[in-house]
């Protein structure tokens, strides 16, 4: 595609999938968009998963702001721009702070008849729900509160920025409250946008992709909580039936709809929201992020992306496509070798490059300033104390933490042996035996000695016109690509 990709991440799952996408973008996974523009939709402003994602986006953009990408650049770390059209990448929802649902719908001012109707539609527990921590598995509440998308200034800012050629992608879970209700509402509003809204025709006819995330985790039983994972499957079935009639049935509103879930589920702590809702990263979220990569790779002239208008004025996709993600073998610990070849082609090399980069920065960089490659390029103590290296350090720490969380989940994604000793560094890819490098500069070297030898070999090719941050990332991208290409056969 040759435009921007606007990504709406609805609820906690939406935030975590965006985080995985940021990690993939940092590692150099090819995302064929001029820029990605994340927009998080979640009334729970204190949600720790949302906070972590926003922090990761900010670190990414701070690093990328000091880099350059042009014809002379080979580096693909942090390549795709991440842009912002709303404050802190969050679409603000009106009147959800410090309010119960009863107050939101102004229950006390309703007529007797309307109060009776509301009491039929919403239980007493629903009416007493605190809006500030989301909808806690209640899509009936979410469908009311979220039906204000297009009224907010943030949505107007999104519409003002949208241009022909841009695309939209929506991430949502189907087994909770925010995602299950938010996806069809957002889709309906995008396809039926008011003519008064800026760029309404471009938005209505834009290619829209979406991923519906089915259950992939459970929560511990808590009698004090309104969230009960025993209801996840029932809610999923009900939502899928609704989607079939109103989203992806005849005259589908979405061009490409992806499905993913996992029967293997790990129990998380039952946290209804706020700072305590911090779920570990999961392979399902990584795979969901790959659906965004896949959607961006669809060529502009593909019939799948065509939108038409029926006799009633409804905008629909006449050639919708439906896609799923799978692995080669049902295993508890997923290695690179368990992924399909097309997925390996996307992930293996960039992720391995970045994990080697992260390991070097964490374990060896501070002691390397006296080496030739560092001296010649003025990567001295002052540079290592710069804001750029500080942001790099924070980001690679988060990257390693993300990998560790996925490796500790169930189902686990564990392609790397992250605790490998420095002397055995290149055995870090689990299930892949490292090869040898037949070159004079690599003779009889291993671990970080080999890494340093490659840095010494490659640094002279750097352009003298590059800034120090540009030189640094360019050099480490080139060297990790060389090492991965020589050491591993994916």
Short mmCIF file of C-alpha atoms in Angstrom, two decimals:
data_model
loop_
_atom_site.label_atom_id
_atom_site.label_comp_id
_atom_site.label_asym_id
_atom_site.label_seq_id
_atom_site.Cartn_x
_atom_site.Cartn_y
_atom_site.Cartn_z
CA UNK A 1 0.00 0.00 0.00
CA UNK A 2 1.12 3.57 -0.58
CA UNK A 3 -0.80 5.33 2.18
CA UNK A 4 -1.10 5.32 5.96
CA UNK A 5 -2.59 2.49 7.97
CA UNK A 6 -4.88 3.67 10.79
CA UNK A 7 -5.11 0.96 13.45
CA UNK A 8 -7.93 1.03 15.99
CA UNK A 9 -7.03 -1.14 19.00
CA UNK A 10 -10.19 -1.70 21.05
CA UNK A 11 -9.87 -2.75 24.70
CA UNK A 12 -6.98 -4.49 26.44
CA UNK A 13 -6.42 -7.03 23.69
CA UNK A 14 -6.28 -4.25 21.11
CA UNK A 15 -3.56 -2.49 23.10
CA UNK A 16 -1.49 -5.65 23.51
CA UNK A 17 -1.68 -6.48 19.80
CA UNK A 18 -0.50 -2.96 18.96
CA UNK A 19 2.42 -3.48 21.35
CA UNK A 20 3.40 -6.65 19.49
CA UNK A 21 3.19 -4.75 16.21
CA UNK A 22 5.53 -2.07 17.59
CA UNK A 23 8.02 -4.79 18.55
CA UNK A 24 7.86 -6.28 15.05
CA UNK A 25 8.32 -2.86 13.46
CA UNK A 26 11.34 -2.16 15.66
CA UNK A 27 12.96 -5.43 14.64
CA UNK A 28 12.60 -4.60 10.96
CA UNK A 29 9.65 -6.77 9.94
CA UNK A 30 8.47 -5.27 6.66
CA UNK A 31 5.23 -3.31 7.05
CA UNK A 32 4.20 -1.99 3.67
CA UNK A 33 2.68 1.32 4.73
CA UNK A 34 3.93 4.89 4.59
CA UNK A 35 3.13 5.10 8.32
CA UNK A 36 1.08 3.30 10.95
CA UNK A 37 -1.25 5.38 13.12
CA UNK A 38 -2.38 3.57 16.29
CA UNK A 39 -5.60 4.73 17.96
CA UNK A 40 -6.51 2.99 21.22
CA UNK A 41 -10.18 2.85 22.24
CA UNK A 42 -10.53 1.97 25.92
CA UNK A 43 -12.43 3.84 28.65
CA UNK A 44 -10.08 2.39 31.28
CA UNK A 45 -7.48 5.17 31.36
CA UNK A 46 -5.43 3.50 34.10
CA UNK A 47 -5.23 0.12 32.33
CA UNK A 48 -1.63 -1.06 32.71
CA UNK A 49 -1.66 -2.85 29.34
CA UNK A 50 -2.65 0.39 27.61
CA UNK A 51 -0.02 2.35 29.54
CA UNK A 52 2.73 -0.10 28.59
CA UNK A 53 1.76 0.07 24.93
CA UNK A 54 1.77 3.88 24.87
CA UNK A 55 5.16 3.95 26.59
CA UNK A 56 6.53 1.57 23.97
CA UNK A 57 5.18 3.71 21.12
CA UNK A 58 6.76 6.82 22.64
CA UNK A 59 10.15 5.10 23.01
CA UNK A 60 9.93 3.92 19.40
CA UNK A 61 9.11 7.38 18.03
CA UNK A 62 11.84 9.01 20.16
CA UNK A 63 14.42 6.63 18.70
CA UNK A 64 13.16 6.95 15.14
CA UNK A 65 13.17 10.77 15.33
CA UNK A 66 16.98 10.62 15.45
CA UNK A 67 17.34 8.27 12.49
CA UNK A 68 17.24 8.83 8.74
CA UNK A 69 15.86 6.55 6.05
CA UNK A 70 16.92 7.26 2.47
CA UNK A 71 18.55 5.57 -0.51
CA UNK A 72 21.86 5.36 1.37
CA UNK A 73 20.28 3.59 4.36
CA UNK A 74 20.28 -0.19 4.72
CA UNK A 75 18.97 -0.19 8.28
CA UNK A 76 15.45 -1.54 8.78
CA UNK A 77 15.27 -1.29 12.58
CA UNK A 78 12.54 1.24 13.48
CA UNK A 79 11.90 1.83 9.78
CA UNK A 80 8.16 2.42 9.56
CA UNK A 81 7.00 5.77 11.03
CA UNK A 82 4.48 5.61 13.87
CA UNK A 83 2.32 8.72 13.80
CA UNK A 84 -0.23 10.21 16.18
CA UNK A 85 -3.50 11.98 15.36
CA UNK A 86 -5.05 11.91 18.84
CA UNK A 87 -3.58 12.73 22.24
CA UNK A 88 -1.34 9.88 23.44
CA UNK A 89 -2.82 7.61 20.74
CA UNK A 90 -6.06 7.33 22.77
CA UNK A 91 -9.53 8.15 21.49
CA UNK A 92 -11.18 9.88 24.42
CA UNK A 93 -14.68 8.80 25.43
CA UNK A 94 -16.92 11.42 26.98
CA UNK A 95 -18.59 11.10 30.39
CA UNK A 96 -16.98 7.82 31.46
CA UNK A 97 -14.81 9.10 34.30
CA UNK A 98 -16.14 8.79 37.85
CA UNK A 99 -19.53 7.63 36.60
CA UNK A 100 -21.65 4.58 37.02
CA UNK A 101 -23.57 3.30 34.02
CA UNK A 102 -26.81 4.35 35.73
CA UNK A 103 -25.57 7.95 35.71
CA UNK A 104 -24.28 7.70 32.15
CA UNK A 105 -27.72 6.84 30.76
CA UNK A 106 -29.38 9.34 33.16
CA UNK A 107 -31.57 6.60 34.58
CA UNK A 108 -33.03 8.81 37.34
CA UNK A 109 -34.43 11.34 34.84
CA UNK A 110 -36.14 8.74 32.65
CA UNK A 111 -39.89 8.32 32.54
CA UNK A 112 -41.38 5.41 34.45
CA UNK A 113 -41.82 3.45 31.22
CA UNK A 114 -38.21 4.04 30.05
CA UNK A 115 -36.83 3.07 33.47
CA UNK A 116 -38.77 -0.17 33.24
CA UNK A 117 -37.33 -0.82 29.76
CA UNK A 118 -33.78 -0.03 30.92
CA UNK A 119 -34.23 -2.37 33.88
CA UNK A 120 -35.21 -5.14 31.45
CA UNK A 121 -32.13 -4.55 29.29
CA UNK A 122 -29.61 -4.02 32.09
CA UNK A 123 -29.30 -5.83 35.41
CA UNK A 124 -28.82 -3.94 38.66
CA UNK A 125 -25.15 -4.96 38.55
CA UNK A 126 -24.93 -3.48 35.02
CA UNK A 127 -26.47 -0.21 36.16
CA UNK A 128 -24.03 -0.01 39.07
CA UNK A 129 -20.98 -0.70 36.88
CA UNK A 130 -18.13 1.81 37.10
CA UNK A 131 -17.50 3.19 33.61
CA UNK A 132 -13.93 4.21 34.44
CA UNK A 133 -12.59 0.63 34.28
CA UNK A 134 -14.31 -0.44 31.06
CA UNK A 135 -17.26 -2.73 30.51
CA UNK A 136 -16.00 -5.85 32.32
CA UNK A 137 -17.32 -8.41 29.87
CA UNK A 138 -20.65 -6.67 29.22
CA UNK A 139 -21.03 -5.81 25.50
CA UNK A 140 -24.61 -4.61 26.17
CA UNK A 141 -23.10 -1.75 28.21
CA UNK A 142 -20.29 -1.17 25.74
CA UNK A 143 -22.68 -0.86 22.81
CA UNK A 144 -24.35 2.09 24.56
CA UNK A 145 -21.26 3.88 25.84
CA UNK A 146 -19.21 3.42 22.66
CA UNK A 147 -21.97 4.68 20.39
CA UNK A 148 -20.38 8.14 20.57
CA UNK A 149 -17.32 7.48 18.40
CA UNK A 150 -18.04 10.06 15.77
CA UNK A 151 -19.00 12.81 18.24
CA UNK A 152 -15.57 13.19 19.78
CA UNK A 153 -12.93 15.73 18.75
CA UNK A 154 -10.45 12.89 18.48
CA UNK A 155 -12.55 11.19 15.80
CA UNK A 156 -12.86 14.50 13.97
CA UNK A 157 -9.06 14.84 14.07
CA UNK A 158 -8.75 11.34 12.62
CA UNK A 159 -11.19 12.19 9.82
CA UNK A 160 -9.37 15.44 9.05
CA UNK A 161 -6.08 13.55 8.64
CA UNK A 162 -7.46 10.69 6.52
CA UNK A 163 -6.64 10.70 2.79
CA UNK A 164 -7.59 8.57 -0.24
CA UNK A 165 -5.24 5.60 -0.38
CA UNK A 166 -5.15 5.19 3.40
CA UNK A 167 -6.50 2.05 5.01
CA UNK A 168 -8.10 1.12 8.35
CA UNK A 169 -7.56 -1.91 10.56
CA UNK A 170 -9.58 -2.80 13.68
CA UNK A 171 -8.37 -5.07 16.50
CA UNK A 172 -10.86 -6.42 19.01
CA UNK A 173 -11.54 -9.43 21.19
CA UNK A 174 -14.92 -11.07 20.90
CA UNK A 175 -15.29 -12.56 24.39
CA UNK A 176 -15.27 -9.45 26.58
CA UNK A 177 -17.18 -6.18 26.66
CA UNK A 178 -15.20 -3.38 25.05
CA UNK A 179 -13.94 -5.23 21.99
CA UNK A 180 -17.08 -7.27 21.28
CA UNK A 181 -19.28 -4.17 21.24
CA UNK A 182 -16.75 -1.70 19.86
CA UNK A 183 -15.88 -3.51 16.62
CA UNK A 184 -19.33 -3.60 14.97
CA UNK A 185 -20.14 -0.08 16.20
CA UNK A 186 -16.93 1.41 14.85
CA UNK A 187 -17.35 -0.45 11.57
CA UNK A 188 -20.95 0.76 11.22
CA UNK A 189 -19.90 4.36 11.87
CA UNK A 190 -17.00 4.23 9.42
CA UNK A 191 -19.11 2.83 6.58
CA UNK A 192 -22.07 5.12 7.30
CA UNK A 193 -20.23 8.30 8.15
CA UNK A 194 -22.19 11.56 8.21
CA UNK A 195 -21.70 13.66 5.08
CA UNK A 196 -20.69 16.62 7.29
CA UNK A 197 -17.54 14.82 8.48
CA UNK A 198 -14.30 15.70 6.68
CA UNK A 199 -13.13 13.18 4.08
CA UNK A 200 -16.26 11.12 4.68
CA UNK A 201 -16.23 9.59 1.19
CA UNK A 202 -12.57 8.49 1.47
CA UNK A 203 -13.25 6.92 4.88
CA UNK A 204 -16.50 5.21 3.85
CA UNK A 205 -14.85 3.63 0.79
CA UNK A 206 -11.51 2.84 2.48
CA UNK A 207 -10.30 -0.76 2.59
CA UNK A 208 -10.99 -2.03 6.11
CA UNK A 209 -9.33 -5.06 7.66
CA UNK A 210 -10.07 -6.43 11.10
CA UNK A 211 -9.06 -9.23 13.42
CA UNK A 212 -11.52 -10.85 15.77
CA UNK A 213 -9.65 -12.42 18.67
CA UNK A 214 -11.42 -15.44 20.14
CA UNK A 215 -10.70 -16.69 23.69
CA UNK A 216 -7.03 -17.39 24.34
CA UNK A 217 -6.79 -16.94 28.09
CA UNK A 218 -8.93 -17.45 31.18
CA UNK A 219 -9.21 -15.63 34.51
CA UNK A 220 -9.30 -17.08 37.99
CA UNK A 221 -12.73 -17.38 39.60
CA UNK A 222 -13.52 -14.50 41.92
CA UNK A 223 -16.98 -14.17 43.46
CA UNK A 224 -16.41 -10.43 43.91
CA UNK A 225 -15.68 -9.93 40.19
CA UNK A 226 -18.18 -9.50 37.37
CA UNK A 227 -15.74 -11.20 34.95
CA UNK A 228 -16.17 -14.96 34.62
CA UNK A 229 -14.21 -16.82 31.95
CA UNK A 230 -16.74 -19.68 31.97
CA UNK A 231 -18.95 -17.33 29.95
CA UNK A 232 -16.29 -16.57 27.31
CA UNK A 233 -17.33 -19.33 24.89
CA UNK A 234 -21.04 -18.53 25.16
CA UNK A 235 -20.38 -14.85 24.54
CA UNK A 236 -18.13 -15.73 21.59
CA UNK A 237 -20.81 -17.86 19.94
CA UNK A 238 -23.43 -15.15 20.41
CA UNK A 239 -21.12 -12.47 19.02
CA UNK A 240 -20.14 -14.61 16.01
CA UNK A 241 -23.81 -15.09 15.16
CA UNK A 242 -24.33 -11.34 15.38
CA UNK A 243 -21.27 -10.68 13.20
CA UNK A 244 -22.52 -13.13 10.60
CA UNK A 245 -25.76 -11.19 10.27
CA UNK A 246 -24.42 -7.65 10.61
CA UNK A 247 -20.70 -7.57 9.80
CA UNK A 248 -19.47 -10.27 7.43
CA UNK A 249 -22.58 -11.79 5.94
CA UNK A 250 -24.12 -10.72 2.62
CA UNK A 251 -22.73 -7.32 1.62
CA UNK A 252 -19.90 -7.53 4.14
CA UNK A 253 -18.82 -4.28 5.77
CA UNK A 254 -15.21 -5.47 6.08
CA UNK A 255 -12.83 -6.28 3.23
CA UNK A 256 -10.62 -8.77 5.08
CA UNK A 257 -11.58 -10.38 8.37
CA UNK A 258 -9.02 -12.40 10.32
CA UNK A 259 -9.85 -14.87 13.08
CA UNK A 260 -7.55 -16.16 15.81
CA UNK A 261 -7.85 -17.85 19.18
CA UNK A 262 -6.41 -20.76 21.16
CA UNK A 263 -8.05 -23.64 22.98
CA UNK A 264 -5.03 -23.80 25.28
CA UNK A 265 -5.66 -21.10 27.89
CA UNK A 266 -3.64 -19.95 30.88
CA UNK A 267 -5.44 -18.50 33.88
CA UNK A 268 -4.62 -14.88 34.65
CA UNK A 269 -5.40 -13.00 37.84
CA UNK A 270 -8.97 -11.69 37.78
CA UNK A 271 -8.37 -7.94 37.57
CA UNK A 272 -11.32 -5.87 36.37
CA UNK A 273 -9.15 -3.01 35.16
CA UNK A 274 -6.88 -0.19 36.22
CA UNK A 275 -3.21 -0.48 37.05
CA UNK A 276 -3.60 -4.12 38.11
CA UNK A 277 -4.71 -5.29 34.63
CA UNK A 278 -1.36 -6.28 33.21
CA UNK A 279 -1.47 -9.47 31.14
CA UNK A 280 1.69 -11.14 29.92
CA UNK A 281 2.37 -11.01 26.18
CA UNK A 282 1.02 -14.00 24.22
CA UNK A 283 1.73 -15.66 20.89
CA UNK A 284 -1.89 -15.01 19.87
CA UNK A 285 -1.20 -11.26 20.11
CA UNK A 286 1.96 -11.67 18.02
CA UNK A 287 0.01 -13.61 15.39
CA UNK A 288 -2.74 -10.97 15.48
CA UNK A 289 -0.08 -8.31 14.80
CA UNK A 290 1.02 -10.40 11.81
CA UNK A 291 -2.51 -10.08 10.41
CA UNK A 292 -1.92 -6.31 10.24
CA UNK A 293 1.34 -6.93 8.39
CA UNK A 294 -0.54 -9.22 6.01
CA UNK A 295 -3.32 -6.69 5.40
CA UNK A 296 -0.80 -3.94 4.60
CA UNK A 297 0.89 -6.25 2.06
CA UNK A 298 -2.26 -6.67 -0.08
CA UNK A 299 -1.76 -4.86 -3.37
CA UNK A 300 -3.89 -1.79 -4.03
CA UNK A 301 -5.43 -3.30 -7.18
CA UNK A 302 -6.52 -6.52 -5.46
CA UNK A 303 -10.31 -7.02 -5.90
CA UNK A 304 -10.53 -7.88 -2.19
CA UNK A 305 -10.06 -4.19 -1.38
CA UNK A 306 -12.84 -2.91 -3.64
CA UNK A 307 -15.82 -1.18 -2.00
CA UNK A 308 -19.17 -0.56 -3.70
CA UNK A 309 -22.49 1.07 -2.85
CA UNK A 310 -25.81 -0.78 -3.07
CA UNK A 311 -29.17 0.66 -4.08
CA UNK A 312 -29.86 1.69 -0.49
CA UNK A 313 -26.62 3.64 -0.22
CA UNK A 314 -24.84 1.06 1.95
CA UNK A 315 -21.07 0.79 1.40
CA UNK A 316 -19.92 -2.83 1.30
CA UNK A 317 -17.08 -5.10 0.14
CA UNK A 318 -18.28 -7.30 -2.76
CA UNK A 319 -15.22 -9.61 -2.57
CA UNK A 320 -14.49 -10.07 1.14
CA UNK A 321 -11.82 -12.48 2.30
CA UNK A 322 -11.60 -14.43 5.57
CA UNK A 323 -8.28 -15.62 6.95
CA UNK A 324 -6.96 -17.59 9.91
CA UNK A 325 -3.55 -18.21 11.48
CA UNK A 326 -2.16 -21.64 12.20
CA UNK A 327 1.00 -23.42 13.25
CA UNK A 328 2.47 -26.58 11.72
CA UNK A 329 2.09 -28.71 14.86
CA UNK A 330 0.05 -28.45 18.04
CA UNK A 331 2.84 -27.98 20.56
CA UNK A 332 2.93 -26.30 23.96
CA UNK A 333 6.20 -24.46 23.22
CA UNK A 334 6.27 -22.94 19.75
CA UNK A 335 9.66 -22.56 18.05
CA UNK A 336 10.37 -20.91 14.71
CA UNK A 337 10.32 -24.39 13.15
CA UNK A 338 6.67 -24.83 14.22
CA UNK A 339 5.56 -21.81 12.20
CA UNK A 340 4.51 -22.02 8.58
CA UNK A 341 7.18 -21.14 6.02
CA UNK A 342 5.46 -17.88 5.07
CA UNK A 343 5.45 -16.77 8.72
CA UNK A 344 9.09 -17.82 9.17
CA UNK A 345 10.02 -15.76 6.13
CA UNK A 346 8.59 -12.68 7.84
CA UNK A 347 9.81 -13.23 11.39
CA UNK A 348 12.94 -15.36 11.76
CA UNK A 349 15.64 -13.08 10.39
CA UNK A 350 14.48 -9.69 11.76
CA UNK A 351 13.57 -11.04 15.20
CA UNK A 352 16.90 -12.87 15.49
CA UNK A 353 18.78 -9.77 14.37
CA UNK A 354 17.05 -7.64 16.97
CA UNK A 355 17.50 -10.10 19.83
CA UNK A 356 21.24 -10.24 19.08
CA UNK A 357 21.30 -6.45 19.00
CA UNK A 358 19.43 -6.32 22.32
CA UNK A 359 21.79 -8.82 23.93
CA UNK A 360 24.84 -6.85 22.79
CA UNK A 361 23.45 -3.55 24.06
CA UNK A 362 22.54 -5.08 27.42
CA UNK A 363 25.60 -7.22 28.03
CA UNK A 364 28.56 -5.88 26.10
CA UNK A 365 28.18 -2.35 24.76
CA UNK A 366 29.44 -0.50 27.84
CA UNK A 367 32.75 -2.31 27.70
CA UNK A 368 33.33 -1.89 23.97
CA UNK A 369 34.20 1.82 23.71
CA UNK A 370 37.93 1.08 23.37
CA UNK A 371 37.47 -1.14 20.32
CA UNK A 372 38.32 0.10 16.84
CA UNK A 373 34.76 0.23 15.51
CA UNK A 374 33.69 2.36 18.50
CA UNK A 375 36.76 4.64 18.56
CA UNK A 376 36.66 5.41 14.84
CA UNK A 377 32.99 6.42 15.01
CA UNK A 378 33.18 8.30 18.32
CA UNK A 379 30.85 5.90 20.10
CA UNK A 380 32.42 7.03 23.36
CA UNK A 381 31.19 7.38 26.95
CA UNK A 382 29.44 10.65 26.11
CA UNK A 383 27.47 8.94 23.33
CA UNK A 384 26.58 6.06 25.64
CA UNK A 385 25.12 8.59 28.09
CA UNK A 386 23.01 10.28 25.39
CA UNK A 387 19.21 10.26 25.34
CA UNK A 388 19.35 8.15 22.18
CA UNK A 389 21.23 5.27 23.83
CA UNK A 390 19.06 5.66 26.93
CA UNK A 391 15.97 5.15 24.78
CA UNK A 392 17.61 2.24 22.96
CA UNK A 393 18.43 0.63 26.30
CA UNK A 394 14.85 1.01 27.54
CA UNK A 395 13.42 -0.33 24.31
CA UNK A 396 15.61 -3.44 24.08
CA UNK A 397 14.88 -4.20 27.74
CA UNK A 398 11.17 -4.09 26.94
CA UNK A 399 11.77 -6.27 23.87
CA UNK A 400 13.50 -8.94 25.98
CA UNK A 401 10.72 -8.67 28.59
CA UNK A 402 8.13 -9.15 25.82
CA UNK A 403 9.90 -12.30 24.62
CA UNK A 404 10.19 -13.60 28.19
CA UNK A 405 6.48 -13.06 28.80
CA UNK A 406 5.55 -14.98 25.66
CA UNK A 407 7.94 -17.80 26.56
CA UNK A 408 6.32 -18.11 30.00
CA UNK A 409 2.74 -18.22 28.73
CA UNK A 410 0.56 -21.15 27.75
CA UNK A 411 0.78 -21.60 24.81
CA UNK A 412 4.41 -20.44 24.89
CA UNK A 413 6.29 -18.80 22.05
CA UNK A 414 9.90 -19.68 22.82
CA UNK A 415 12.12 -19.32 19.76
CA UNK A 416 15.09 -17.99 21.76
CA UNK A 417 17.16 -19.29 24.66
CA UNK A 418 17.44 -15.87 26.26
CA UNK A 419 19.64 -16.94 29.18
CA UNK A 420 22.35 -18.40 26.93
CA UNK A 421 25.93 -17.67 28.02
CA UNK A 422 27.87 -15.08 26.03
CA UNK A 423 30.42 -17.69 24.96
CA UNK A 424 27.61 -19.68 23.37
CA UNK A 425 25.73 -16.64 22.04
CA UNK A 426 24.83 -18.04 18.60
CA UNK A 427 23.02 -21.05 20.01
CA UNK A 428 20.36 -18.54 21.08
CA UNK A 429 17.88 -19.70 18.40
CA UNK A 430 16.21 -22.76 19.87
CA UNK A 431 16.11 -25.72 17.51
CA UNK A 432 18.52 -24.21 14.97
CA UNK A 433 22.18 -25.27 14.99
CA UNK A 434 24.43 -22.28 14.20
CA UNK A 435 26.81 -22.62 11.28
CA UNK A 436 30.39 -21.43 11.03
CA UNK A 437 31.60 -18.30 9.26
CA UNK A 438 34.41 -18.94 6.80
CA UNK A 439 36.21 -15.61 6.73
CA UNK A 440 39.61 -14.48 7.91
CA UNK A 441 38.14 -11.88 10.29
CA UNK A 442 36.01 -14.57 11.94
CA UNK A 443 38.77 -17.17 12.38
CA UNK A 444 38.74 -18.86 15.78
CA UNK A 445 36.25 -16.37 17.22
CA UNK A 446 32.96 -16.91 19.04
CA UNK A 447 30.47 -15.05 21.24
CA UNK A 448 30.94 -11.29 21.49
CA UNK A 449 34.50 -11.60 20.13
CA UNK A 450 32.96 -12.65 16.82
CA UNK A 451 30.38 -9.86 17.08
CA UNK A 452 33.15 -7.29 17.66
CA UNK A 453 35.18 -8.69 14.78
CA UNK A 454 32.19 -8.22 12.49
CA UNK A 455 31.71 -4.65 13.77
CA UNK A 456 35.37 -3.91 13.07
CA UNK A 457 35.03 -5.42 9.60
CA UNK A 458 31.89 -3.49 8.65
CA UNK A 459 32.24 -0.06 10.28
CA UNK A 460 34.48 1.44 7.58
CA UNK A 461 31.63 1.26 5.07
CA UNK A 462 29.50 3.75 7.04
CA UNK A 463 28.85 7.11 5.43
CA UNK A 464 30.65 9.99 7.13
CA UNK A 465 27.51 12.07 6.55
CA UNK A 466 25.47 9.95 8.96
CA UNK A 467 24.74 11.26 12.46
CA UNK A 468 25.96 9.16 15.39
CA UNK A 469 22.51 7.58 16.03
CA UNK A 470 22.18 6.85 12.30
CA UNK A 471 25.67 5.29 12.20
CA UNK A 472 24.98 3.23 15.29
CA UNK A 473 21.75 1.63 14.08
CA UNK A 474 23.07 1.27 10.52
CA UNK A 475 26.16 -0.57 11.75
CA UNK A 476 24.29 -2.91 14.09
CA UNK A 477 21.64 -3.67 11.50
CA UNK A 478 24.29 -4.54 8.89
CA UNK A 479 26.35 -6.65 11.29
CA UNK A 480 23.39 -8.58 12.73
CA UNK A 481 22.14 -9.24 9.20
CA UNK A 482 25.59 -10.58 8.28
CA UNK A 483 25.78 -12.79 11.37
CA UNK A 484 22.25 -14.13 11.04
CA UNK A 485 22.71 -14.79 7.31
CA UNK A 486 25.92 -16.74 7.94
CA UNK A 487 24.92 -18.53 11.14
CA UNK A 488 21.34 -19.69 10.55
CA UNK A 489 19.36 -21.47 7.88
CA UNK A 490 15.72 -20.59 8.37
#
